[in-house]
Coordinates of C-alpha atoms in Angstrom, one line a residue:
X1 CA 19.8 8.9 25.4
X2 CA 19.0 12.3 25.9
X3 CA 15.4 13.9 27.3
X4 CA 15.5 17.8 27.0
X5 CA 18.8 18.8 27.6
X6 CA 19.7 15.7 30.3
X7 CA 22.0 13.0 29.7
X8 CA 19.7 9.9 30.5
X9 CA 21.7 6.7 31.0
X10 CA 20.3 5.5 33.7
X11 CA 18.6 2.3 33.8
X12 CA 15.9 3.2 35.9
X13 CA 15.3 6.4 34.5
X14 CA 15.2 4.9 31.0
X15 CA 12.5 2.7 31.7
X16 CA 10.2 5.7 32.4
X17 CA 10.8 7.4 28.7
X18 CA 8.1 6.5 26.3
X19 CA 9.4 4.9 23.4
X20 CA 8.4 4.3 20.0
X21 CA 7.1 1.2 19.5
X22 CA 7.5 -0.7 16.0
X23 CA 4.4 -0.5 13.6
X24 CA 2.6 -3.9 14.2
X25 CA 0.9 -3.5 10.5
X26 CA 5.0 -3.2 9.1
X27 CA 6.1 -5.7 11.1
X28 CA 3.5 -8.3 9.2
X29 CA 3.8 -6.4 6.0
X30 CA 7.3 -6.1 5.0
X31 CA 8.9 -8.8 2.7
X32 CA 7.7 -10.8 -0.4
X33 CA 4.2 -11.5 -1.3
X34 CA 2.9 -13.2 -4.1
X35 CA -0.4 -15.1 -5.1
X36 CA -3.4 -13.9 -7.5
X37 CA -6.6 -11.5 -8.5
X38 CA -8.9 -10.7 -10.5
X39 CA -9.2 -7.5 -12.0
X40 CA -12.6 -6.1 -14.3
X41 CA -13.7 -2.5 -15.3
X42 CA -17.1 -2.7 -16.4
X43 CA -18.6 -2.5 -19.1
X44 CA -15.1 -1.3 -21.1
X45 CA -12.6 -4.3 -19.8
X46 CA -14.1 -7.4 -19.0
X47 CA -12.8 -9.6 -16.5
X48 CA -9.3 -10.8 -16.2
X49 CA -7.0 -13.5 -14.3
X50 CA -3.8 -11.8 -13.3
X51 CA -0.7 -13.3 -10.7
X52 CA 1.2 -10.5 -8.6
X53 CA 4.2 -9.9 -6.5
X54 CA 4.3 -7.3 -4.2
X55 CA 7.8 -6.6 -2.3
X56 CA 7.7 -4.0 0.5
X57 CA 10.8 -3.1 2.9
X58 CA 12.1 -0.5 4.8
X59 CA 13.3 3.4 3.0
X60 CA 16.0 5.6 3.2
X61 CA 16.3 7.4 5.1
X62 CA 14.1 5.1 7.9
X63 CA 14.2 5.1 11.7
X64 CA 11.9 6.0 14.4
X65 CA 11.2 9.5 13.3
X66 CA 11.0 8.6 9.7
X67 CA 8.7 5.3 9.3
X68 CA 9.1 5.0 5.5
X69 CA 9.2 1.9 3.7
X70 CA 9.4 1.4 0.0
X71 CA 6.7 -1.1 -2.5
X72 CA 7.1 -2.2 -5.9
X73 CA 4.5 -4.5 -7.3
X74 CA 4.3 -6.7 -11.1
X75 CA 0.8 -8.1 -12.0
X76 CA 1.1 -10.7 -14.9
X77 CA -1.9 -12.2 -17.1
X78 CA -2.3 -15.3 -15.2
X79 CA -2.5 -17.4 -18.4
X80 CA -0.4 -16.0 -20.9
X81 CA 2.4 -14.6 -18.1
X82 CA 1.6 -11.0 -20.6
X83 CA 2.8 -8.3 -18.2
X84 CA 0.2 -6.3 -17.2
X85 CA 1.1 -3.5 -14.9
X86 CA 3.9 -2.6 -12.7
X87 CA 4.2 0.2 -10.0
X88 CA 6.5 1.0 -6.9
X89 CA 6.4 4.1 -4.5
X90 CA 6.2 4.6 -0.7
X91 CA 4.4 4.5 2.7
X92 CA 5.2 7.1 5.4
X93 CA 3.1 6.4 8.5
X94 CA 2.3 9.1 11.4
X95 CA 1.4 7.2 14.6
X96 CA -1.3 8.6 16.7
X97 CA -1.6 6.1 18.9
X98 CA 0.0 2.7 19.8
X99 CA -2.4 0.6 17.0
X100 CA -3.8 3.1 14.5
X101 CA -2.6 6.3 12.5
X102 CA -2.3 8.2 9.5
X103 CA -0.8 7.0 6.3
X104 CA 0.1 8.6 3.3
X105 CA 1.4 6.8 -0.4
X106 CA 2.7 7.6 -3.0
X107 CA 2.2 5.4 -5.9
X108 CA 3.9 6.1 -9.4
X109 CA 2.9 3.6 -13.1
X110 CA 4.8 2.5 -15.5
X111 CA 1.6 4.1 -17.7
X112 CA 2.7 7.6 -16.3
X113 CA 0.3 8.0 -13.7
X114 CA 1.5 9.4 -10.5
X115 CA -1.0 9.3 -7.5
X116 CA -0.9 10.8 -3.8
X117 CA -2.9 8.8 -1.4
X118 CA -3.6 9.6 2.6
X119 CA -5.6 7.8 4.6
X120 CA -5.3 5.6 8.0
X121 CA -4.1 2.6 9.0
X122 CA -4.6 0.0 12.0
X123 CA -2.4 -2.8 13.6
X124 CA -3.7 -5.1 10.5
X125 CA -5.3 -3.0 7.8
X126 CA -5.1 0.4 5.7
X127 CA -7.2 2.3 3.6
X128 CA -6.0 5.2 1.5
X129 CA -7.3 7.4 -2.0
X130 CA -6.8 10.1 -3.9
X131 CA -7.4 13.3 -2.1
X132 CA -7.2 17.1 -2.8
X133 CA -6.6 16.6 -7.0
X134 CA -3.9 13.9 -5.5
X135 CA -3.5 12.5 -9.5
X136 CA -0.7 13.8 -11.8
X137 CA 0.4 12.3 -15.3
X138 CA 2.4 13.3 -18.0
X139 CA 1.0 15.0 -21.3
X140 CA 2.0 11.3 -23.1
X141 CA 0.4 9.1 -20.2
X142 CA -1.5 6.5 -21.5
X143 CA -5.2 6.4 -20.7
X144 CA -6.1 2.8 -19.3
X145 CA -9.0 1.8 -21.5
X146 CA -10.1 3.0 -24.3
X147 CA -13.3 5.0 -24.5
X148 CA -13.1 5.7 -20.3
X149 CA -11.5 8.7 -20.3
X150 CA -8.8 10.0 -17.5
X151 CA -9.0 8.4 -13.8
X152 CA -10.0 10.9 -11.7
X153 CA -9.3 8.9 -8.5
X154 CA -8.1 6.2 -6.7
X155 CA -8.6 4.6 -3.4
X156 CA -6.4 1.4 -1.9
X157 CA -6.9 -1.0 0.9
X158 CA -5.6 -3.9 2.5
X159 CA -6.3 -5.8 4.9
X160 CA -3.9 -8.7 6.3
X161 CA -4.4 -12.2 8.4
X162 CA -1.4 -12.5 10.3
X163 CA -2.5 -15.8 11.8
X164 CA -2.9 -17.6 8.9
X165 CA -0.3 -19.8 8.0
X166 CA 1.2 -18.3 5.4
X167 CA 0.0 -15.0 6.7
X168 CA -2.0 -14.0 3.9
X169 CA -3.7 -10.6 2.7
X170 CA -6.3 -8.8 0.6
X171 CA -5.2 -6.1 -1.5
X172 CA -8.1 -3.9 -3.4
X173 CA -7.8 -0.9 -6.2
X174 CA -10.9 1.0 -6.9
X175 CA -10.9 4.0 -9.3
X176 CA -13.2 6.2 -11.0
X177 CA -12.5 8.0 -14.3
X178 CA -14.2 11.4 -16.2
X179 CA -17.1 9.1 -17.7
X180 CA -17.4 5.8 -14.7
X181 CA -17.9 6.5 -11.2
X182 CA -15.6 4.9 -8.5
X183 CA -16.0 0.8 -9.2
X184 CA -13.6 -2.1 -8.0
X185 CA -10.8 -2.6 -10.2
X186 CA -8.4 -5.3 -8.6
X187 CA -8.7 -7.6 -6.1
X188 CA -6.2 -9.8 -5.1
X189 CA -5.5 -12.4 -2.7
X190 CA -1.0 -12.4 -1.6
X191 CA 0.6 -14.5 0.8
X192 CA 3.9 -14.1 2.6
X193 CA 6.7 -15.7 1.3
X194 CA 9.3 -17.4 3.7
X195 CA 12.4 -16.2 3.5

């Protein structure tokens, strides 16, 4: 290991270094989850029963410097099995301190709609949205109702029980659009899948 410009192989000396320690909220977070929701975006789309998996695991590049890790997620009609929406993009947390920090996503759908999220995070929860005009689509983006006009912003949270058995989560998508102000979208309920 090297400190500065020293050579550091000591044991003794090594035990003094501060180290990075591995994010708590990853360490619960990465792998397979799976379970359901309800999504709803009053009054233009009424309430709907959807099934998702969400699989999360570590970037490249990825190490102690760079704490990326990688999500895709598939929401199904729970009923019909009708595919619904599918996305996948990337976490990069900055620690500033040993159980909370800042977090940034970015978060790209099948529908075109590319979003940039920051926000903070804790040893069992995060909470990010669209900052800064953080929302990009193509010209041929779909809009994701009829009648409501462009989303304008986004915010994300989730917060996770790792003592359950299965260790379970809550996993929420507000969003506003040019004619609805910011509303609850999704809201599901995942567990962790054994391996």
């Amino acid at each position: 290991m090297i400190s500065g410009d020293v050579i550091v192989d000591d044991p003794m000396l090594l035990q003094g270094l501060p180290r990075q320690r591995p994010l708590e909220i990853m360490e619960y977070l990465e792998g397979t989850w799976v379970g359901e929701g309800i999504g709803e975006y009053p009054p233009h789309l009424p309430r709907f029963p959807f099934v998702q998996e969400l699989f999360i695991e570590k970037a490249v590049p990825h190490s102690t410097k760079e704490l990326h890790w990688s999500f895709r997620s598939v929401c199904r009609h729970r009923e019909t099995k009708e595919g619904l929406s599918s996305e996948s993009g990337f976490l990069r947390f900055f620690p500033e301190a040993l159980d909370h920090g800042k977090l940034e996503m970015v978060c790209t759908a099948s529908n075109g709609l590319a979003e940039i999220n920051e926000g903070t995070y804790s040893q069992d929860s995060f909470d990010v949205w669209t900052r800064y005009n953080g929302l990009t689509r193509p010209a041929k983006a779909s809009q994701p109702f009829a009648g409501v006009g462009q989303v304008t912003e986004v915010r994300r949270s989730c917060q996770i029980w790792p003592s359950n058995v299965p260790m379970s989560l809550e996993y929420r998508v507000e969003m506003a659009t040019e004619r609805s102000a910011m509303q609850p979208h999704l809201v599901s309920r995942l567990r962790k899948k054994d391996i």
